[in-house]
Amino acid sequence: MTERIVLAYSGGLDTSVAIGWIHEATGAEVVAMAVDVGQGGEDLETIRQRALDCGAVEAYVADARDEFANEYCMPGLKANTLYMDAYPNVSALSRPVIVKHLVTAARKFGASTVAHGCTGKGNDQVRFEVGITSLAPDMKCIAPVRDLALTREKAIEYAERNELPIVTTKSNPFSIDQNVWGRAVETGFLEDIWNGPTKDVYDYTDDPTFPPPADEVTITFDKGIPVAIDGRDVTPLQAIEELNQRAGAQGIGRIDIVEDRLVGIKSREIYEAPGAMTLIAAHKELENITLEREQARFKRMVDQRWTEVVYDGQWFSELKGSLDAFIDDTQEYVSGEIRMELHGGRATVTGRRSESSLYDFGLATYDEGDTFDQSSARGFIDIYGLSSKQAAARDHKFDKGSRL
């Protein structure tokens, strides 16, 4: 029986060429698999037919938009995922769902090897291969660009020589990855980190310098998940899509960062994530009024570690599962409404309310209705500062000098 290899297929030049390139290099039949995670562009049937026309023996397509939003983006939202305090894990969150469908396709079509289009310099090769072997330890992985010397120039020449049904051009200077959670742009002139991004870099966001009138939005959460916008029920996917449009129109969610890649390289990346950044800002504010102080402090550390684990391609790890359990537990009371003003590149919280809020007006007010017992403060301060007071007294006793 002829060996089969399942290829993660995007419909673009590199993976279209990879179908024949892999067959010629290995003798294996290639099954192409495409996953829709909200990247837009061509419909899945067009992509499926192109894969067959390029030589795939089978083409498998999956509409995973709701699955991606529910099972991957929402855990990211609960964790307020911001790698290096800036990047909401746009690509990293999409890889595990693609991996899941790759392995499913490999089992279905009797393949023992999975192929992907990543280079040897990026994070995604790690995310794909660690994810695949975590779900299917018996499977092998190959990367045509990394392992079979498939360069961009060779891909163009191969496509033209074999008259593949794909546009071949060297004019696009950028490498782009996008899904409903956001958009990532790199390479080209952006590799000179002194160069500012030009207007053609952006697609999900409009120029925030000349915004339309301010847009007020109210987001309703239930246990950390957005369930309504302006009183209208929404699914997680609908929430992200609507806020991509509304926040994107205001230029919200543009990120320009020199990022620490897993492989040790510093890489300049441009991201657009209007919906994700708006939702994270709203979710963090709702947590501010619903999480107890020490729980909130510890969760910030857990959120950061969760973000790093996911960025580093360990979605299916034991640690990730344990961190999920803690984060999910913290969301029990993260329900309520956040009102925001979207305008000129900013998503600004202007109101918050929750039946499970820990904010107590009687304790917080300085005016009439104050219920705080101020007589308790003196004793609290004495006890709170006692250890520092004792240490300072010892310093004076042994003439260690003043701390002034």
mmCIF file of C-alpha atoms in Angstrom:
data_model
loop_
_atom_site.group_PDB
_atom_site.id
_atom_site.type_symbol
_atom_site.label_atom_id
_atom_site.label_comp_id
_atom_site.label_asym_id
_atom_site.label_seq_id
_atom_site.Cartn_x
_atom_site.Cartn_y
_atom_site.Cartn_z
ATOM 1 C CA MET A 1 0.000 0.000 0.000
ATOM 2 C CA THR A 2 1.324 3.437 -0.957
ATOM 3 C CA GLU A 3 2.228 5.603 2.021
ATOM 4 C CA ARG A 4 0.073 8.666 2.617
ATOM 5 C CA ILE A 5 1.011 12.046 4.064
ATOM 6 C CA VAL A 6 -1.530 14.581 5.318
ATOM 7 C CA LEU A 7 -0.562 18.162 4.469
ATOM 8 C CA ALA A 8 -1.817 21.217 6.330
ATOM 9 C CA TYR A 9 -3.144 23.089 3.302
ATOM 10 C CA SER A 10 -3.857 26.804 3.089
ATOM 11 C CA GLY A 11 -4.626 27.111 -0.602
ATOM 12 C CA GLY A 12 -1.658 29.399 -1.194
ATOM 13 C CA LEU A 13 1.416 29.000 -3.364
ATOM 14 C CA ASP A 14 3.732 27.203 -0.966
ATOM 15 C CA THR A 15 1.339 24.505 0.200
ATOM 16 C CA SER A 16 -0.087 24.032 -3.315
ATOM 17 C CA VAL A 17 3.400 23.367 -4.640
ATOM 18 C CA ALA A 18 4.183 21.212 -1.604
ATOM 19 C CA ILE A 19 1.625 18.601 -2.748
ATOM 20 C CA GLY A 20 3.659 17.607 -5.811
ATOM 21 C CA TRP A 21 6.988 18.425 -4.164
ATOM 22 C CA ILE A 22 6.344 15.973 -1.329
ATOM 23 C CA HIS A 23 5.141 13.264 -3.737
ATOM 24 C CA GLU A 24 8.246 13.580 -5.884
ATOM 25 C CA ALA A 25 10.585 13.617 -2.880
ATOM 26 C CA THR A 26 8.988 10.766 -0.922
ATOM 27 C CA GLY A 27 6.818 8.797 -3.326
ATOM 28 C CA ALA A 28 3.906 9.168 -0.922
ATOM 29 C CA GLU A 29 0.376 10.188 -1.828
ATOM 30 C CA VAL A 30 -0.657 13.542 -0.376
ATOM 31 C CA VAL A 31 -3.936 14.260 1.373
ATOM 32 C CA ALA A 32 -4.584 17.993 1.701
ATOM 33 C CA MET A 33 -6.401 19.305 4.754
ATOM 34 C CA ALA A 34 -7.681 22.866 5.131
ATOM 35 C CA VAL A 35 -9.204 24.320 8.293
ATOM 36 C CA ASP A 36 -11.304 27.492 8.392
ATOM 37 C CA VAL A 37 -10.522 29.404 11.600
ATOM 38 C CA GLY A 38 -12.039 32.638 10.323
ATOM 39 C CA GLN A 39 -9.170 33.696 8.067
ATOM 40 C CA GLY A 40 -11.536 34.912 5.363
ATOM 41 C CA GLY A 41 -10.663 34.880 1.672
ATOM 42 C CA GLU A 42 -11.668 31.977 -0.557
ATOM 43 C CA ASP A 43 -14.384 29.528 0.425
ATOM 44 C CA LEU A 44 -13.435 26.034 1.497
ATOM 45 C CA GLU A 45 -14.814 24.307 -1.578
ATOM 46 C CA THR A 46 -12.602 26.428 -3.862
ATOM 47 C CA ILE A 47 -9.577 25.570 -1.732
ATOM 48 C CA ARG A 48 -10.512 21.882 -1.687
ATOM 49 C CA GLN A 49 -10.815 21.748 -5.477
ATOM 50 C CA ARG A 50 -7.462 23.514 -5.923
ATOM 51 C CA ALA A 51 -5.773 20.911 -3.749
ATOM 52 C CA LEU A 52 -7.164 18.147 -5.958
ATOM 53 C CA ASP A 53 -6.105 20.014 -9.100
ATOM 54 C CA CYS A 54 -2.584 20.313 -7.681
ATOM 55 C CA GLY A 55 -2.315 16.550 -7.245
ATOM 56 C CA ALA A 56 -3.793 15.676 -3.858
ATOM 57 C CA VAL A 57 -5.430 12.237 -3.803
ATOM 58 C CA GLU A 58 -7.910 13.445 -1.211
ATOM 59 C CA ALA A 59 -8.867 16.881 0.102
ATOM 60 C CA TYR A 60 -10.413 17.330 3.523
ATOM 61 C CA VAL A 61 -11.906 20.636 4.667
ATOM 62 C CA ALA A 62 -13.298 21.684 8.017
ATOM 63 C CA ASP A 63 -15.270 24.724 9.140
ATOM 64 C CA ALA A 64 -13.792 25.145 12.620
ATOM 65 C CA ARG A 65 -14.752 28.777 13.242
ATOM 66 C CA ASP A 66 -17.125 28.156 16.143
ATOM 67 C CA GLU A 67 -14.871 25.452 17.547
ATOM 68 C CA PHE A 68 -11.890 27.804 17.414
ATOM 69 C CA ALA A 69 -13.804 30.637 19.073
ATOM 70 C CA ASN A 70 -15.390 28.479 21.787
ATOM 71 C CA GLU A 71 -12.601 26.077 22.690
ATOM 72 C CA TYR A 72 -9.454 28.095 21.982
ATOM 73 C CA CYS A 73 -10.133 31.842 21.907
ATOM 74 C CA MET A 74 -12.361 31.774 25.002
ATOM 75 C CA PRO A 75 -9.757 30.025 27.193
ATOM 76 C CA GLY A 76 -7.351 32.684 25.926
ATOM 77 C CA LEU A 77 -9.796 35.409 26.934
ATOM 78 C CA LYS A 78 -10.262 33.926 30.408
ATOM 79 C CA ALA A 79 -6.471 33.964 30.760
ATOM 80 C CA ASN A 80 -6.230 37.559 29.422
ATOM 81 C CA THR A 81 -3.564 36.157 27.121
ATOM 82 C CA LEU A 82 -0.994 38.809 26.183
ATOM 83 C CA TYR A 83 2.464 37.501 25.333
ATOM 84 C CA MET A 84 5.107 40.061 26.349
ATOM 85 C CA ASP A 85 2.147 42.087 27.688
ATOM 86 C CA ALA A 86 1.132 42.919 24.125
ATOM 87 C CA TYR A 87 0.298 40.038 21.764
ATOM 88 C CA PRO A 88 -2.952 38.059 22.257
ATOM 89 C CA ASN A 89 -1.516 34.790 20.880
ATOM 90 C CA VAL A 90 -3.221 35.148 17.489
ATOM 91 C CA SER A 91 -1.309 32.368 15.708
ATOM 92 C CA ALA A 92 -0.532 30.258 18.761
ATOM 93 C CA LEU A 93 -4.225 29.786 19.627
ATOM 94 C CA SER A 94 -5.115 28.577 16.128
ATOM 95 C CA ARG A 95 -2.424 25.895 15.834
ATOM 96 C CA PRO A 96 -3.913 23.369 18.289
ATOM 97 C CA VAL A 97 -7.287 23.283 16.529
ATOM 98 C CA ILE A 98 -5.538 22.832 13.168
ATOM 99 C CA VAL A 99 -3.388 20.091 14.706
ATOM 100 C CA LYS A 100 -6.493 18.338 16.012
ATOM 101 C CA HIS A 101 -8.000 18.251 12.526
ATOM 102 C CA LEU A 102 -4.700 17.196 10.955
ATOM 103 C CA VAL A 103 -4.488 14.180 13.233
ATOM 104 C CA THR A 104 -8.166 13.380 12.635
ATOM 105 C CA ALA A 105 -7.568 13.473 8.877
ATOM 106 C CA ALA A 106 -4.436 11.340 9.166
ATOM 107 C CA ARG A 107 -6.386 8.668 11.043
ATOM 108 C CA LYS A 108 -9.272 8.849 8.584
ATOM 109 C CA PHE A 109 -7.120 8.534 5.468
ATOM 110 C CA GLY A 110 -4.569 6.055 6.812
ATOM 111 C CA ALA A 111 -1.582 8.407 6.883
ATOM 112 C CA SER A 112 1.436 7.912 9.131
ATOM 113 C CA THR A 113 3.042 11.310 8.474
ATOM 114 C CA VAL A 114 1.795 14.890 8.755
ATOM 115 C CA ALA A 115 3.366 17.778 6.803
ATOM 116 C CA HIS A 116 3.179 21.512 7.396
ATOM 117 C CA GLY A 117 4.445 24.606 5.586
ATOM 118 C CA CYS A 118 6.538 26.157 8.378
ATOM 119 C CA THR A 119 10.156 27.230 8.104
ATOM 120 C CA GLY A 120 12.929 26.191 10.470
ATOM 121 C CA LYS A 121 13.124 29.655 12.036
ATOM 122 C CA GLY A 122 9.634 30.131 13.408
ATOM 123 C CA ASN A 123 7.482 29.121 16.352
ATOM 124 C CA ASP A 124 4.836 27.318 14.323
ATOM 125 C CA GLN A 125 6.987 24.311 13.443
ATOM 126 C CA VAL A 126 7.228 23.622 17.183
ATOM 127 C CA ARG A 127 3.513 24.186 17.759
ATOM 128 C CA PHE A 128 2.526 21.848 14.935
ATOM 129 C CA GLU A 129 4.951 19.047 15.636
ATOM 130 C CA VAL A 130 4.740 19.012 19.433
ATOM 131 C CA GLY A 131 0.954 19.188 19.125
ATOM 132 C CA ILE A 132 0.814 16.345 16.603
ATOM 133 C CA THR A 133 3.040 14.022 18.614
ATOM 134 C CA SER A 134 1.167 14.909 21.806
ATOM 135 C CA LEU A 135 -2.063 13.670 20.222
ATOM 136 C CA ALA A 136 -0.518 10.911 18.103
ATOM 137 C CA PRO A 137 2.912 9.781 19.383
ATOM 138 C CA ASP A 138 3.182 7.264 16.534
ATOM 139 C CA MET A 139 3.052 9.893 13.772
ATOM 140 C CA LYS A 140 5.970 11.480 11.978
ATOM 141 C CA CYS A 141 6.211 15.111 10.830
ATOM 142 C CA ILE A 142 7.907 16.731 7.869
ATOM 143 C CA ALA A 143 8.166 20.336 6.705
ATOM 144 C CA PRO A 144 8.867 20.765 2.959
ATOM 145 C CA VAL A 145 10.298 24.264 3.372
ATOM 146 C CA ARG A 146 12.612 23.137 6.169
ATOM 147 C CA ASP A 147 13.275 19.484 5.293
ATOM 148 C CA LEU A 148 12.837 19.253 1.506
ATOM 149 C CA ALA A 149 14.470 22.546 0.407
ATOM 150 C CA LEU A 150 11.281 24.119 -0.930
ATOM 151 C CA THR A 151 12.220 27.801 -1.228
ATOM 152 C CA ARG A 152 9.920 30.561 -2.453
ATOM 153 C CA GLU A 153 11.831 30.828 -5.728
ATOM 154 C CA LYS A 154 11.634 27.071 -6.296
ATOM 155 C CA ALA A 155 7.928 27.116 -5.498
ATOM 156 C CA ILE A 156 7.241 29.780 -8.131
ATOM 157 C CA GLU A 157 9.317 27.959 -10.741
ATOM 158 C CA TYR A 158 7.652 24.619 -9.940
ATOM 159 C CA ALA A 159 4.140 26.083 -10.124
ATOM 160 C CA GLU A 160 4.812 27.732 -13.485
ATOM 161 C CA ARG A 161 6.522 24.651 -14.954
ATOM 162 C CA ASN A 162 3.657 22.371 -13.892
ATOM 163 C CA GLU A 163 0.934 24.925 -14.707
ATOM 164 C CA LEU A 164 -0.607 24.684 -11.269
ATOM 165 C CA PRO A 165 -3.886 26.616 -10.734
ATOM 166 C CA ILE A 166 -2.323 29.134 -8.354
ATOM 167 C CA VAL A 167 -1.165 32.740 -8.747
ATOM 168 C CA THR A 168 2.633 32.999 -8.673
ATOM 169 C CA THR A 169 4.086 36.358 -7.713
ATOM 170 C CA LYS A 170 7.026 37.847 -5.854
ATOM 171 C CA SER A 171 5.248 41.170 -5.362
ATOM 172 C CA ASN A 172 3.769 40.552 -1.879
ATOM 173 C CA PRO A 173 6.548 41.468 0.534
ATOM 174 C CA PHE A 174 4.806 40.195 3.665
ATOM 175 C CA SER A 175 4.197 36.887 5.359
ATOM 176 C CA ILE A 176 0.644 36.975 6.725
ATOM 177 C CA ASP A 177 -1.257 34.676 9.059
ATOM 178 C CA GLN A 178 -4.781 35.557 10.058
ATOM 179 C CA ASN A 179 -7.865 34.173 11.729
ATOM 180 C CA VAL A 180 -10.917 35.565 13.511
ATOM 181 C CA TRP A 181 -8.862 36.331 16.660
ATOM 182 C CA GLY A 182 -6.409 38.547 14.759
ATOM 183 C CA ARG A 183 -3.870 39.040 12.013
ATOM 184 C CA ALA A 184 -0.059 38.693 12.020
ATOM 185 C CA VAL A 185 2.237 40.381 9.494
ATOM 186 C CA GLU A 186 6.013 39.983 9.195
ATOM 187 C CA THR A 187 9.034 40.011 6.819
ATOM 188 C CA GLY A 188 9.738 42.430 3.972
ATOM 189 C CA PHE A 189 10.785 45.936 4.962
ATOM 190 C CA LEU A 190 9.417 45.311 8.460
ATOM 191 C CA GLU A 191 12.582 43.303 9.162
ATOM 192 C CA ASP A 192 14.390 46.631 9.498
ATOM 193 C CA ILE A 193 13.075 47.500 12.948
ATOM 194 C CA TRP A 194 13.671 51.226 12.360
ATOM 195 C CA ASN A 195 11.071 51.237 9.577
ATOM 196 C CA GLY A 196 7.577 52.246 10.570
ATOM 197 C CA PRO A 197 4.640 50.224 9.219
ATOM 198 C CA THR A 198 2.978 51.644 6.117
ATOM 199 C CA LYS A 199 -0.758 51.787 5.485
ATOM 200 C CA ASP A 200 -0.732 48.677 3.276
ATOM 201 C CA VAL A 201 0.349 46.559 6.254
ATOM 202 C CA TYR A 202 -3.103 46.832 7.842
ATOM 203 C CA ASP A 203 -6.344 45.163 6.863
ATOM 204 C CA TYR A 204 -8.406 44.524 10.024
ATOM 205 C CA THR A 205 -8.091 48.103 11.302
ATOM 206 C CA ASP A 206 -8.630 51.593 9.908
ATOM 207 C CA ASP A 207 -6.288 54.510 10.585
ATOM 208 C CA PRO A 208 -6.974 55.663 14.171
ATOM 209 C CA THR A 209 -5.695 59.158 13.349
ATOM 210 C CA PHE A 210 -8.967 60.071 11.611
ATOM 211 C CA PRO A 211 -11.611 58.012 13.416
ATOM 212 C CA PRO A 212 -15.388 58.082 12.944
ATOM 213 C CA PRO A 213 -17.546 59.289 15.860
ATOM 214 C CA ALA A 214 -17.086 57.403 19.124
ATOM 215 C CA ASP A 215 -18.872 54.045 19.376
ATOM 216 C CA GLU A 216 -20.296 53.036 22.759
ATOM 217 C CA VAL A 217 -20.624 49.301 23.332
ATOM 218 C CA THR A 218 -21.824 47.237 26.299
ATOM 219 C CA ILE A 219 -20.473 43.698 26.603
ATOM 220 C CA THR A 220 -22.220 41.171 28.851
ATOM 221 C CA PHE A 221 -20.184 38.297 30.299
ATOM 222 C CA ASP A 222 -21.252 35.062 31.951
ATOM 223 C CA LYS A 223 -18.444 33.316 33.866
ATOM 224 C CA GLY A 224 -15.807 35.040 31.774
ATOM 225 C CA ILE A 225 -17.453 34.444 28.385
ATOM 226 C CA PRO A 226 -19.114 37.216 26.309
ATOM 227 C CA VAL A 227 -22.782 36.329 25.837
ATOM 228 C CA ALA A 228 -24.344 39.613 24.654
ATOM 229 C CA ILE A 229 -23.411 42.892 22.955
ATOM 230 C CA ASP A 230 -25.655 45.889 23.554
ATOM 231 C CA GLY A 231 -28.270 43.510 24.949
ATOM 232 C CA ARG A 232 -28.282 41.211 21.912
ATOM 233 C CA ASP A 233 -27.332 37.577 22.547
ATOM 234 C CA VAL A 234 -24.160 36.510 20.738
ATOM 235 C CA THR A 235 -21.989 33.421 20.466
ATOM 236 C CA PRO A 236 -18.256 33.805 21.155
ATOM 237 C CA LEU A 237 -17.610 33.813 17.407
ATOM 238 C CA GLN A 238 -20.223 36.514 16.827
ATOM 239 C CA ALA A 239 -18.804 38.602 19.671
ATOM 240 C CA ILE A 240 -15.308 38.495 18.185
ATOM 241 C CA GLU A 241 -16.550 39.186 14.656
ATOM 242 C CA GLU A 242 -18.729 42.149 15.672
ATOM 243 C CA LEU A 243 -15.981 43.739 17.741
ATOM 244 C CA ASN A 244 -13.475 43.145 14.950
ATOM 245 C CA GLN A 245 -15.703 45.348 12.819
ATOM 246 C CA ARG A 246 -16.579 48.020 15.384
ATOM 247 C CA ALA A 247 -13.215 48.285 17.121
ATOM 248 C CA GLY A 248 -11.388 47.834 13.815
ATOM 249 C CA ALA A 249 -13.227 50.855 12.396
ATOM 250 C CA GLN A 250 -11.709 52.876 15.260
ATOM 251 C CA GLY A 251 -8.163 51.599 14.649
ATOM 252 C CA ILE A 252 -8.118 49.625 17.907
ATOM 253 C CA GLY A 253 -5.832 46.628 18.318
ATOM 254 C CA ARG A 254 -2.720 47.585 16.344
ATOM 255 C CA ILE A 255 0.450 46.090 17.845
ATOM 256 C CA ASP A 256 4.055 46.633 16.723
ATOM 257 C CA ILE A 257 6.470 44.479 18.725
ATOM 258 C CA VAL A 258 9.934 42.949 18.588
ATOM 259 C CA GLU A 259 9.022 39.543 19.909
ATOM 260 C CA ASP A 260 11.055 36.832 21.623
ATOM 261 C CA ARG A 261 10.444 33.703 19.584
ATOM 262 C CA LEU A 262 10.641 30.261 21.124
ATOM 263 C CA VAL A 263 13.607 29.342 18.893
ATOM 264 C CA GLY A 264 15.688 32.184 20.356
ATOM 265 C CA ILE A 265 15.308 34.750 17.564
ATOM 266 C CA LYS A 266 13.983 38.261 18.114
ATOM 267 C CA SER A 267 11.441 38.970 15.383
ATOM 268 C CA ARG A 268 9.591 42.151 14.481
ATOM 269 C CA GLU A 269 5.862 41.493 14.175
ATOM 270 C CA ILE A 270 2.847 43.624 13.356
ATOM 271 C CA TYR A 271 -0.469 42.399 14.749
ATOM 272 C CA GLU A 272 -4.063 43.521 14.394
ATOM 273 C CA ALA A 273 -6.540 42.163 16.926
ATOM 274 C CA PRO A 274 -9.373 44.664 17.402
ATOM 275 C CA GLY A 275 -11.940 42.217 18.755
ATOM 276 C CA ALA A 276 -9.485 40.307 20.920
ATOM 277 C CA MET A 277 -7.931 43.401 22.490
ATOM 278 C CA THR A 278 -11.344 44.936 23.197
ATOM 279 C CA LEU A 279 -12.640 41.752 24.803
ATOM 280 C CA ILE A 280 -9.498 41.311 26.902
ATOM 281 C CA ALA A 281 -9.716 44.902 28.158
ATOM 282 C CA ALA A 282 -13.374 44.399 29.106
ATOM 283 C CA HIS A 283 -12.735 41.028 30.729
ATOM 284 C CA LYS A 284 -9.824 42.337 32.799
ATOM 285 C CA GLU A 285 -11.977 45.192 34.101
ATOM 286 C CA LEU A 286 -14.783 42.822 35.052
ATOM 287 C CA GLU A 287 -12.262 40.708 36.933
ATOM 288 C CA ASN A 288 -11.160 43.860 38.777
ATOM 289 C CA ILE A 289 -14.550 44.051 40.481
ATOM 290 C CA THR A 290 -15.303 40.334 40.869
ATOM 291 C CA LEU A 291 -12.029 38.666 41.895
ATOM 292 C CA GLU A 292 -10.789 38.779 45.472
ATOM 293 C CA ARG A 293 -7.501 40.688 45.876
ATOM 294 C CA GLU A 294 -5.120 37.776 46.547
ATOM 295 C CA GLN A 295 -6.858 35.559 43.992
ATOM 296 C CA ALA A 296 -6.478 38.294 41.388
ATOM 297 C CA ARG A 297 -2.792 38.751 42.207
ATOM 298 C CA PHE A 298 -2.062 35.060 41.826
ATOM 299 C CA LYS A 299 -4.164 34.796 38.672
ATOM 300 C CA ARG A 300 -1.999 37.396 36.967
ATOM 301 C CA MET A 301 0.974 35.072 37.434
ATOM 302 C CA VAL A 302 -1.026 32.085 36.200
ATOM 303 C CA ASP A 303 -2.264 34.070 33.180
ATOM 304 C CA GLN A 304 1.303 34.910 32.215
ATOM 305 C CA ARG A 305 2.462 31.314 32.561
ATOM 306 C CA TRP A 306 -0.590 30.078 30.610
ATOM 307 C CA THR A 307 0.231 32.542 27.847
ATOM 308 C CA GLU A 308 3.860 31.406 27.684
ATOM 309 C CA VAL A 309 2.892 27.726 27.644
ATOM 310 C CA VAL A 310 0.459 28.288 24.759
ATOM 311 C CA TYR A 311 2.899 30.518 22.864
ATOM 312 C CA ASP A 312 5.538 27.796 23.215
ATOM 313 C CA GLY A 313 3.311 25.158 21.606
ATOM 314 C CA GLN A 314 2.365 23.222 24.751
ATOM 315 C CA TRP A 315 -1.427 23.411 24.393
ATOM 316 C CA PHE A 316 -1.835 19.690 25.080
ATOM 317 C CA SER A 317 0.598 19.591 28.017
ATOM 318 C CA GLU A 318 -0.177 18.515 31.559
ATOM 319 C CA LEU A 319 0.795 21.954 32.865
ATOM 320 C CA LYS A 320 -1.638 23.681 30.527
ATOM 321 C CA GLY A 321 -4.446 21.444 31.798
ATOM 322 C CA SER A 322 -3.629 22.263 35.408
ATOM 323 C CA LEU A 323 -3.489 25.999 34.699
ATOM 324 C CA ASP A 324 -6.855 25.734 32.914
ATOM 325 C CA ALA A 325 -8.383 24.224 36.030
ATOM 326 C CA PHE A 326 -7.294 27.159 38.179
ATOM 327 C CA ILE A 327 -8.348 29.783 35.632
ATOM 328 C CA ASP A 328 -11.766 28.189 35.124
ATOM 329 C CA ASP A 329 -12.305 28.170 38.899
ATOM 330 C CA THR A 330 -11.605 31.920 39.074
ATOM 331 C CA GLN A 331 -14.332 32.660 36.526
ATOM 332 C CA GLU A 332 -17.234 31.539 38.750
ATOM 333 C CA TYR A 333 -18.229 35.146 39.566
ATOM 334 C CA VAL A 334 -16.871 36.918 36.454
ATOM 335 C CA SER A 335 -20.335 37.830 35.206
ATOM 336 C CA GLY A 336 -21.762 41.245 34.483
ATOM 337 C CA GLU A 337 -21.609 44.139 32.050
ATOM 338 C CA ILE A 338 -18.794 46.381 30.894
ATOM 339 C CA ARG A 339 -19.538 49.589 28.983
ATOM 340 C CA MET A 340 -16.762 50.865 26.712
ATOM 341 C CA GLU A 341 -16.122 53.771 24.395
ATOM 342 C CA LEU A 342 -14.383 52.777 21.189
ATOM 343 C CA HIS A 343 -12.645 55.739 19.618
ATOM 344 C CA GLY A 344 -9.385 56.764 17.987
ATOM 345 C CA GLY A 345 -7.415 53.590 18.663
ATOM 346 C CA ARG A 346 -8.588 53.157 22.256
ATOM 347 C CA ALA A 347 -11.126 50.921 23.958
ATOM 348 C CA THR A 348 -11.862 52.781 27.189
ATOM 349 C CA VAL A 349 -13.980 51.341 29.971
ATOM 350 C CA THR A 350 -16.610 53.857 31.115
ATOM 351 C CA GLY A 351 -18.883 51.676 33.241
ATOM 352 C CA ARG A 352 -19.048 48.346 34.981
ATOM 353 C CA ARG A 353 -21.734 46.462 36.931
ATOM 354 C CA SER A 354 -22.154 42.952 38.273
ATOM 355 C CA GLU A 355 -24.457 41.205 40.729
ATOM 356 C CA SER A 356 -21.372 39.344 41.963
ATOM 357 C CA SER A 357 -19.245 42.479 42.331
ATOM 358 C CA LEU A 358 -17.030 42.852 45.397
ATOM 359 C CA TYR A 359 -17.255 46.639 45.113
ATOM 360 C CA ASP A 360 -19.224 47.966 48.099
ATOM 361 C CA PHE A 361 -20.348 51.587 47.811
ATOM 362 C CA GLY A 362 -20.771 51.873 51.571
ATOM 363 C CA LEU A 363 -17.171 50.824 52.167
ATOM 364 C CA ALA A 364 -15.737 52.874 49.305
ATOM 365 C CA THR A 365 -17.504 56.213 49.742
ATOM 366 C CA TYR A 366 -16.012 59.164 51.626
ATOM 367 C CA ASP A 367 -19.415 60.834 51.801
ATOM 368 C CA GLU A 368 -22.642 60.188 53.688
ATOM 369 C CA GLY A 369 -23.440 56.502 53.926
ATOM 370 C CA ASP A 370 -19.873 55.495 54.808
ATOM 371 C CA THR A 371 -19.990 52.107 56.596
ATOM 372 C CA PHE A 372 -16.241 51.628 57.000
ATOM 373 C CA ASP A 373 -15.100 51.520 60.648
ATOM 374 C CA GLN A 374 -12.118 53.876 60.536
ATOM 375 C CA SER A 375 -11.204 53.085 64.131
ATOM 376 C CA SER A 376 -9.945 49.703 62.903
ATOM 377 C CA ALA A 377 -7.225 51.325 60.811
ATOM 378 C CA ARG A 378 -4.790 52.228 63.618
ATOM 379 C CA GLY A 379 -4.546 48.692 65.002
ATOM 380 C CA PHE A 380 -4.233 47.255 61.483
ATOM 381 C CA ILE A 381 -1.329 49.587 60.672
ATOM 382 C CA ASP A 382 0.437 48.743 63.947
ATOM 383 C CA ILE A 383 0.303 45.026 63.229
ATOM 384 C CA TYR A 384 0.995 45.357 59.490
ATOM 385 C CA GLY A 385 4.118 47.447 60.070
ATOM 386 C CA LEU A 386 5.382 45.554 63.145
ATOM 387 C CA SER A 387 7.990 43.381 61.424
ATOM 388 C CA SER A 388 9.492 46.355 59.556
ATOM 389 C CA LYS A 389 9.514 48.383 62.776
ATOM 390 C CA GLN A 390 11.374 45.608 64.614
ATOM 391 C CA ALA A 391 13.941 45.238 61.808
ATOM 392 C CA ALA A 392 14.569 49.006 61.777
ATOM 393 C CA ALA A 393 15.067 49.017 65.551
ATOM 394 C CA ARG A 394 17.668 46.275 65.217
ATOM 395 C CA ASP A 395 19.535 48.264 62.546
ATOM 396 C CA HIS A 396 19.729 51.226 64.912
ATOM 397 C CA LYS A 397 20.878 49.003 67.793
ATOM 398 C CA PHE A 398 23.829 47.713 65.774
ATOM 399 C CA ASP A 399 24.529 51.119 64.230
ATOM 400 C CA LYS A 400 23.749 50.018 60.680
ATOM 401 C CA GLY A 401 22.779 53.551 59.834
ATOM 402 C CA SER A 402 19.608 55.305 58.946
ATOM 403 C CA ARG A 403 17.473 54.189 55.976
ATOM 404 C CA LEU A 404 16.961 57.827 55.005
#
